[in-house]
CSV table of C-alpha atoms in Angstrom, one decimal:
chain,number,residue,atom,x,y,z
A,1,UNK,CA,-1.9,-6.8,20.3
A,2,UNK,CA,-2.3,-5.2,23.7
A,3,UNK,CA,-5.3,-5.5,26.0
A,4,UNK,CA,-6.3,-1.9,25.2
A,5,UNK,CA,-7.0,-2.7,21.7
A,6,UNK,CA,-10.3,-4.1,20.6
A,7,UNK,CA,-11.0,-6.2,17.6
A,8,UNK,CA,-14.1,-4.6,15.9
A,9,UNK,CA,-17.1,-6.8,15.3
A,10,UNK,CA,-17.2,-8.1,11.6
A,11,UNK,CA,-19.9,-6.7,9.4
A,12,UNK,CA,-22.8,-9.0,8.6
A,13,UNK,CA,-22.2,-11.0,5.3
A,14,UNK,CA,-24.7,-8.9,3.3
A,15,UNK,CA,-23.3,-5.8,4.5
A,16,UNK,CA,-19.7,-6.9,3.6
A,17,UNK,CA,-20.8,-7.7,0.2
A,18,UNK,CA,-22.5,-4.3,-0.2
A,19,UNK,CA,-19.4,-2.5,1.1
A,20,UNK,CA,-16.9,-4.4,-1.1
A,21,UNK,CA,-19.1,-4.0,-4.3
A,22,UNK,CA,-19.5,-0.4,-3.4
A,23,UNK,CA,-15.6,0.2,-3.3
A,24,UNK,CA,-15.3,-1.8,-6.6
A,25,UNK,CA,-17.8,0.4,-8.2
A,26,UNK,CA,-16.1,3.4,-7.0
A,27,UNK,CA,-12.8,2.3,-8.5
A,28,UNK,CA,-14.4,1.3,-11.8
A,29,UNK,CA,-16.4,4.5,-12.2
A,30,UNK,CA,-13.2,6.6,-11.4
A,31,UNK,CA,-11.1,4.4,-13.9
A,32,UNK,CA,-13.7,4.8,-16.6
A,33,UNK,CA,-13.8,8.6,-16.2
A,34,UNK,CA,-10.2,8.8,-17.3
A,35,UNK,CA,-10.1,6.0,-19.8
A,36,UNK,CA,-8.3,3.5,-17.5
A,37,UNK,CA,-8.9,-0.2,-17.3
A,38,UNK,CA,-10.1,-1.1,-13.6
A,39,UNK,CA,-8.4,-4.3,-14.0
A,40,UNK,CA,-4.9,-2.8,-13.9
A,41,UNK,CA,-5.6,-1.3,-10.4
A,42,UNK,CA,-4.7,-3.5,-7.3
A,43,UNK,CA,-7.0,-3.3,-4.3
A,44,UNK,CA,-4.9,-3.6,-1.3
A,45,UNK,CA,-6.9,-4.7,1.8
A,46,UNK,CA,-5.5,-2.7,4.7
A,47,UNK,CA,-6.0,-5.4,7.5
A,48,UNK,CA,-4.9,-3.5,10.6
A,49,UNK,CA,-7.0,-5.1,13.5
A,50,UNK,CA,-8.9,-7.5,11.3
A,51,UNK,CA,-9.0,-11.3,12.2
A,52,UNK,CA,-7.9,-13.9,9.8
A,53,UNK,CA,-11.5,-15.1,9.2
A,54,UNK,CA,-12.4,-11.5,8.2
A,55,UNK,CA,-9.5,-11.1,5.9
A,56,UNK,CA,-10.0,-14.6,4.3
A,57,UNK,CA,-13.8,-13.8,3.6
A,58,UNK,CA,-13.0,-10.6,1.7
A,59,UNK,CA,-10.1,-12.4,-0.3
A,60,UNK,CA,-12.5,-15.2,-1.5
A,61,UNK,CA,-15.2,-12.5,-2.5
A,62,UNK,CA,-12.5,-10.6,-4.5
A,63,UNK,CA,-11.3,-13.8,-6.1
A,64,UNK,CA,-14.9,-14.5,-7.2
A,65,UNK,CA,-14.9,-11.1,-8.8
A,66,UNK,CA,-11.7,-11.7,-10.5
A,67,UNK,CA,-9.9,-8.6,-9.1
A,68,UNK,CA,-6.2,-7.9,-8.5
A,69,UNK,CA,-5.6,-8.0,-4.8
A,70,UNK,CA,-3.0,-7.8,-2.1
A,71,UNK,CA,-3.0,-7.7,1.7
A,72,UNK,CA,-1.2,-5.0,3.7
A,73,UNK,CA,-0.2,-4.7,7.3
A,74,UNK,CA,1.0,-1.4,8.7
A,75,UNK,CA,2.3,-2.7,12.1
A,76,UNK,CA,4.8,-5.3,12.4
A,77,UNK,CA,3.3,-6.8,15.5
A,78,UNK,CA,0.3,-7.9,13.4
A,79,UNK,CA,2.2,-9.8,10.9
A,80,UNK,CA,2.0,-13.1,12.9
A,81,UNK,CA,-1.8,-13.4,12.2
A,82,UNK,CA,-1.0,-14.1,8.5
A,83,UNK,CA,0.5,-17.4,9.5
A,84,UNK,CA,-3.0,-18.6,10.4
A,85,UNK,CA,-4.1,-21.7,8.2
A,86,UNK,CA,-7.0,-19.4,6.8
A,87,UNK,CA,-4.3,-17.1,5.3
A,88,UNK,CA,-1.1,-18.9,5.0
A,89,UNK,CA,0.1,-20.0,1.5
A,90,UNK,CA,-3.0,-18.4,-0.2
A,91,UNK,CA,-1.2,-16.9,-3.1
A,92,UNK,CA,-2.2,-13.3,-2.2
A,93,UNK,CA,0.7,-10.8,-2.4
A,94,UNK,CA,1.5,-9.4,1.0
A,95,UNK,CA,2.7,-5.7,1.5
A,96,UNK,CA,3.9,-3.8,4.4
A,97,UNK,CA,2.4,-0.4,4.3
A,98,UNK,CA,3.1,1.4,7.6
A,99,UNK,CA,5.9,3.4,9.2
A,100,UNK,CA,8.8,1.0,9.8
A,101,UNK,CA,11.3,0.8,12.5
A,102,UNK,CA,14.8,-0.6,11.7
A,103,UNK,CA,14.4,-3.1,14.4
A,104,UNK,CA,11.4,-4.7,12.8
A,105,UNK,CA,13.0,-5.0,9.4
A,106,UNK,CA,13.6,-8.8,9.9
A,107,UNK,CA,10.0,-9.4,10.4
A,108,UNK,CA,8.8,-7.3,7.6
A,109,UNK,CA,11.2,-8.9,5.1
A,110,UNK,CA,10.0,-12.4,6.1
A,111,UNK,CA,6.4,-11.3,5.6
A,112,UNK,CA,6.2,-8.9,2.6
A,113,UNK,CA,6.8,-9.0,-1.1
A,114,UNK,CA,6.7,-5.3,-1.3
A,115,UNK,CA,7.4,-2.6,1.2
A,116,UNK,CA,5.6,0.8,0.6
A,117,UNK,CA,7.2,2.9,3.2
A,118,UNK,CA,11.0,3.4,2.4
A,119,UNK,CA,10.8,7.0,3.8
A,120,UNK,CA,14.4,7.5,4.9
A,121,UNK,CA,17.9,6.1,4.1
A,122,UNK,CA,18.4,4.0,7.3
A,123,UNK,CA,15.3,1.9,6.4
A,124,UNK,CA,16.7,1.1,3.0
A,125,UNK,CA,19.8,-0.1,4.8
A,126,UNK,CA,17.9,-2.2,7.3
A,127,UNK,CA,15.8,-3.9,4.7
A,128,UNK,CA,18.8,-4.5,2.5
A,129,UNK,CA,20.7,-6.2,5.3
A,130,UNK,CA,17.7,-8.5,6.3
A,131,UNK,CA,16.9,-9.3,2.8
A,132,UNK,CA,20.5,-10.4,2.0
A,133,UNK,CA,20.4,-12.5,5.1
A,134,UNK,CA,17.1,-14.1,3.9
A,135,UNK,CA,18.5,-14.4,0.3
A,136,UNK,CA,15.3,-12.6,-0.9
A,137,UNK,CA,14.5,-10.0,-3.4
A,138,UNK,CA,12.2,-7.4,-2.1
A,139,UNK,CA,10.1,-4.8,-4.0
A,140,UNK,CA,10.2,-1.4,-2.4
A,141,UNK,CA,8.3,1.9,-2.9
A,142,UNK,CA,9.7,5.3,-1.9
A,143,UNK,CA,7.5,7.2,0.3
A,144,UNK,CA,7.1,10.9,-0.6
A,145,UNK,CA,5.5,13.5,1.6
A,146,UNK,CA,3.6,15.3,-1.1
A,147,UNK,CA,1.3,17.3,1.3
A,148,UNK,CA,4.2,18.6,3.4
A,149,UNK,CA,2.4,17.8,6.6
A,150,UNK,CA,4.8,17.4,9.6
A,151,UNK,CA,2.8,14.3,10.9
A,152,UNK,CA,3.7,12.3,7.8
A,153,UNK,CA,7.0,10.5,6.9
A,154,UNK,CA,8.6,10.5,3.5
A,155,UNK,CA,11.1,12.2,1.3
A,156,UNK,CA,10.7,15.8,0.2
A,157,UNK,CA,8.6,15.9,-3.1
A,158,UNK,CA,11.6,17.1,-5.0
A,159,UNK,CA,13.2,15.4,-7.9
A,160,UNK,CA,16.7,15.4,-6.4
A,161,UNK,CA,15.6,13.9,-3.2
A,162,UNK,CA,13.7,11.1,-4.9
A,163,UNK,CA,16.2,10.3,-7.6
A,164,UNK,CA,18.9,10.2,-4.8
A,165,UNK,CA,17.2,7.4,-2.8
A,166,UNK,CA,16.1,5.5,-6.1
A,167,UNK,CA,19.8,5.5,-7.3
A,168,UNK,CA,20.8,4.1,-3.9
A,169,UNK,CA,18.1,1.4,-4.1
A,170,UNK,CA,19.1,0.4,-7.7
A,171,UNK,CA,22.5,-0.3,-6.5
A,172,UNK,CA,21.3,-2.9,-4.1
A,173,UNK,CA,21.3,-6.6,-5.2
A,174,UNK,CA,18.2,-7.4,-3.2
A,175,UNK,CA,16.1,-4.3,-3.3
A,176,UNK,CA,14.0,-3.5,-6.4
A,177,UNK,CA,12.6,0.0,-6.6
A,178,UNK,CA,9.2,-0.3,-8.4
A,179,UNK,CA,7.5,3.1,-7.6
A,180,UNK,CA,6.4,5.7,-5.2
A,181,UNK,CA,3.9,6.0,-2.4
A,182,UNK,CA,2.1,9.0,-0.7
A,183,UNK,CA,-0.6,9.7,1.7
A,184,UNK,CA,-3.0,12.3,0.4
A,185,UNK,CA,-3.4,15.7,2.0
A,186,UNK,CA,-5.5,15.6,5.2
A,187,UNK,CA,-8.1,18.2,4.3
A,188,UNK,CA,-11.6,18.4,3.1
A,189,UNK,CA,-10.5,20.5,0.1
A,190,UNK,CA,-10.6,18.0,-2.7
A,191,UNK,CA,-8.5,20.2,-5.0
A,192,UNK,CA,-5.7,20.2,-2.4
A,193,UNK,CA,-6.0,16.4,-2.1
A,194,UNK,CA,-5.9,16.0,-5.8
A,195,UNK,CA,-2.8,18.3,-6.1
A,196,UNK,CA,-1.0,16.1,-3.5
A,197,UNK,CA,-1.8,12.9,-5.5
A,198,UNK,CA,-1.2,14.4,-8.9
A,199,UNK,CA,2.3,15.5,-7.8
A,200,UNK,CA,3.3,12.0,-6.9
A,201,UNK,CA,2.5,10.8,-10.6
A,202,UNK,CA,4.4,13.7,-12.0
A,203,UNK,CA,7.3,13.0,-9.7
A,204,UNK,CA,7.3,9.4,-10.5
A,205,UNK,CA,7.4,10.2,-14.3
A,206,UNK,CA,10.2,12.7,-13.9
A,207,UNK,CA,12.2,10.3,-11.7
A,208,UNK,CA,11.8,7.5,-14.2
A,209,UNK,CA,13.1,9.7,-16.9
A,210,UNK,CA,15.9,10.9,-14.8
A,211,UNK,CA,17.1,7.5,-13.6
A,212,UNK,CA,16.3,5.3,-16.5
A,213,UNK,CA,14.5,2.8,-14.1
A,214,UNK,CA,12.0,1.4,-16.4
A,215,UNK,CA,10.4,-0.7,-13.7
A,216,UNK,CA,9.4,2.4,-11.9
A,217,UNK,CA,5.6,1.9,-12.6
A,218,UNK,CA,3.8,1.6,-9.3
A,219,UNK,CA,1.9,4.5,-7.7
A,220,UNK,CA,0.5,3.5,-4.2
A,221,UNK,CA,-2.0,6.2,-3.2
A,222,UNK,CA,-5.5,6.7,-2.2
A,223,UNK,CA,-7.4,5.2,0.7
A,224,UNK,CA,-11.1,4.8,1.6
A,225,UNK,CA,-11.7,8.5,1.7
A,226,UNK,CA,-9.9,9.7,-1.6
A,227,UNK,CA,-9.6,6.6,-3.7
A,228,UNK,CA,-11.6,8.0,-6.6
A,229,UNK,CA,-9.2,10.9,-7.0
A,230,UNK,CA,-6.2,8.6,-6.6
A,231,UNK,CA,-7.5,6.5,-9.4
A,232,UNK,CA,-8.2,9.4,-11.6
A,233,UNK,CA,-4.7,10.7,-11.0
A,234,UNK,CA,-3.0,7.2,-11.8
A,235,UNK,CA,-2.9,5.1,-8.8
A,236,UNK,CA,-1.9,1.6,-9.5
A,237,UNK,CA,-2.5,0.5,-5.8
A,238,UNK,CA,-5.2,1.7,-3.5
A,239,UNK,CA,-5.2,0.9,0.1
A,240,UNK,CA,-8.7,0.3,1.5
A,241,UNK,CA,-9.6,-1.0,4.8
A,242,UNK,CA,-12.6,0.8,6.6
A,243,UNK,CA,-14.8,1.2,3.6
A,244,UNK,CA,-14.8,-2.6,3.3
A,245,UNK,CA,-14.3,-4.0,6.8
A,246,UNK,CA,-16.1,-1.1,8.6
A,247,UNK,CA,-14.6,1.5,11.1
A,248,UNK,CA,-11.8,0.5,13.3
A,249,UNK,CA,-12.1,1.2,17.0
């Protein structure tokens, strides 16, 4: 972490509980609206710029509420903090959720059980090499740019493009494709956001039928601002940071 980056002040304990319960209520209500079981949805804590103490406090609260949880980092340089005694060997699945550079693949493979951001073939190659060296099987999600925004990475939201990378991943002895990931459209038009998320589910279903990969079950989509829409459209993993921890600097 550079000197230009500032760790935000943690919320007061009561405020943290209120924020967390508010997020869980949003997830539960959205799931009930479409006949889903909220317990099948993993709440992934996006822990960028959060301290081990802050992360550990939220994990404990979620355990008390018996929720499915994971932690996710989106920058390789913040992985080291998870070796802190407050977080090490706590049994919580660790995910990498950010844009990945090939030269950081070793650190990410050592850290994560799942990588959400396979957004180009060279990333698959780098993860495979490092997973083989570590003698580790790694779950991976294919990132799809369903909004078509140039600022976002990911494969084109086309069946041929997605099945192509999935077939390449299926051939790997150490990478296991388990689903797709997207970032919803950056707009206040909720119907446009919904369309971008719905298309990921439709693409996942079509790709599973086309490839026969039965384990292609995960949909990582939805963040603090659009998690209700994501749950309604089938998200199995929602990535939430600021709605629980408070705003980042």
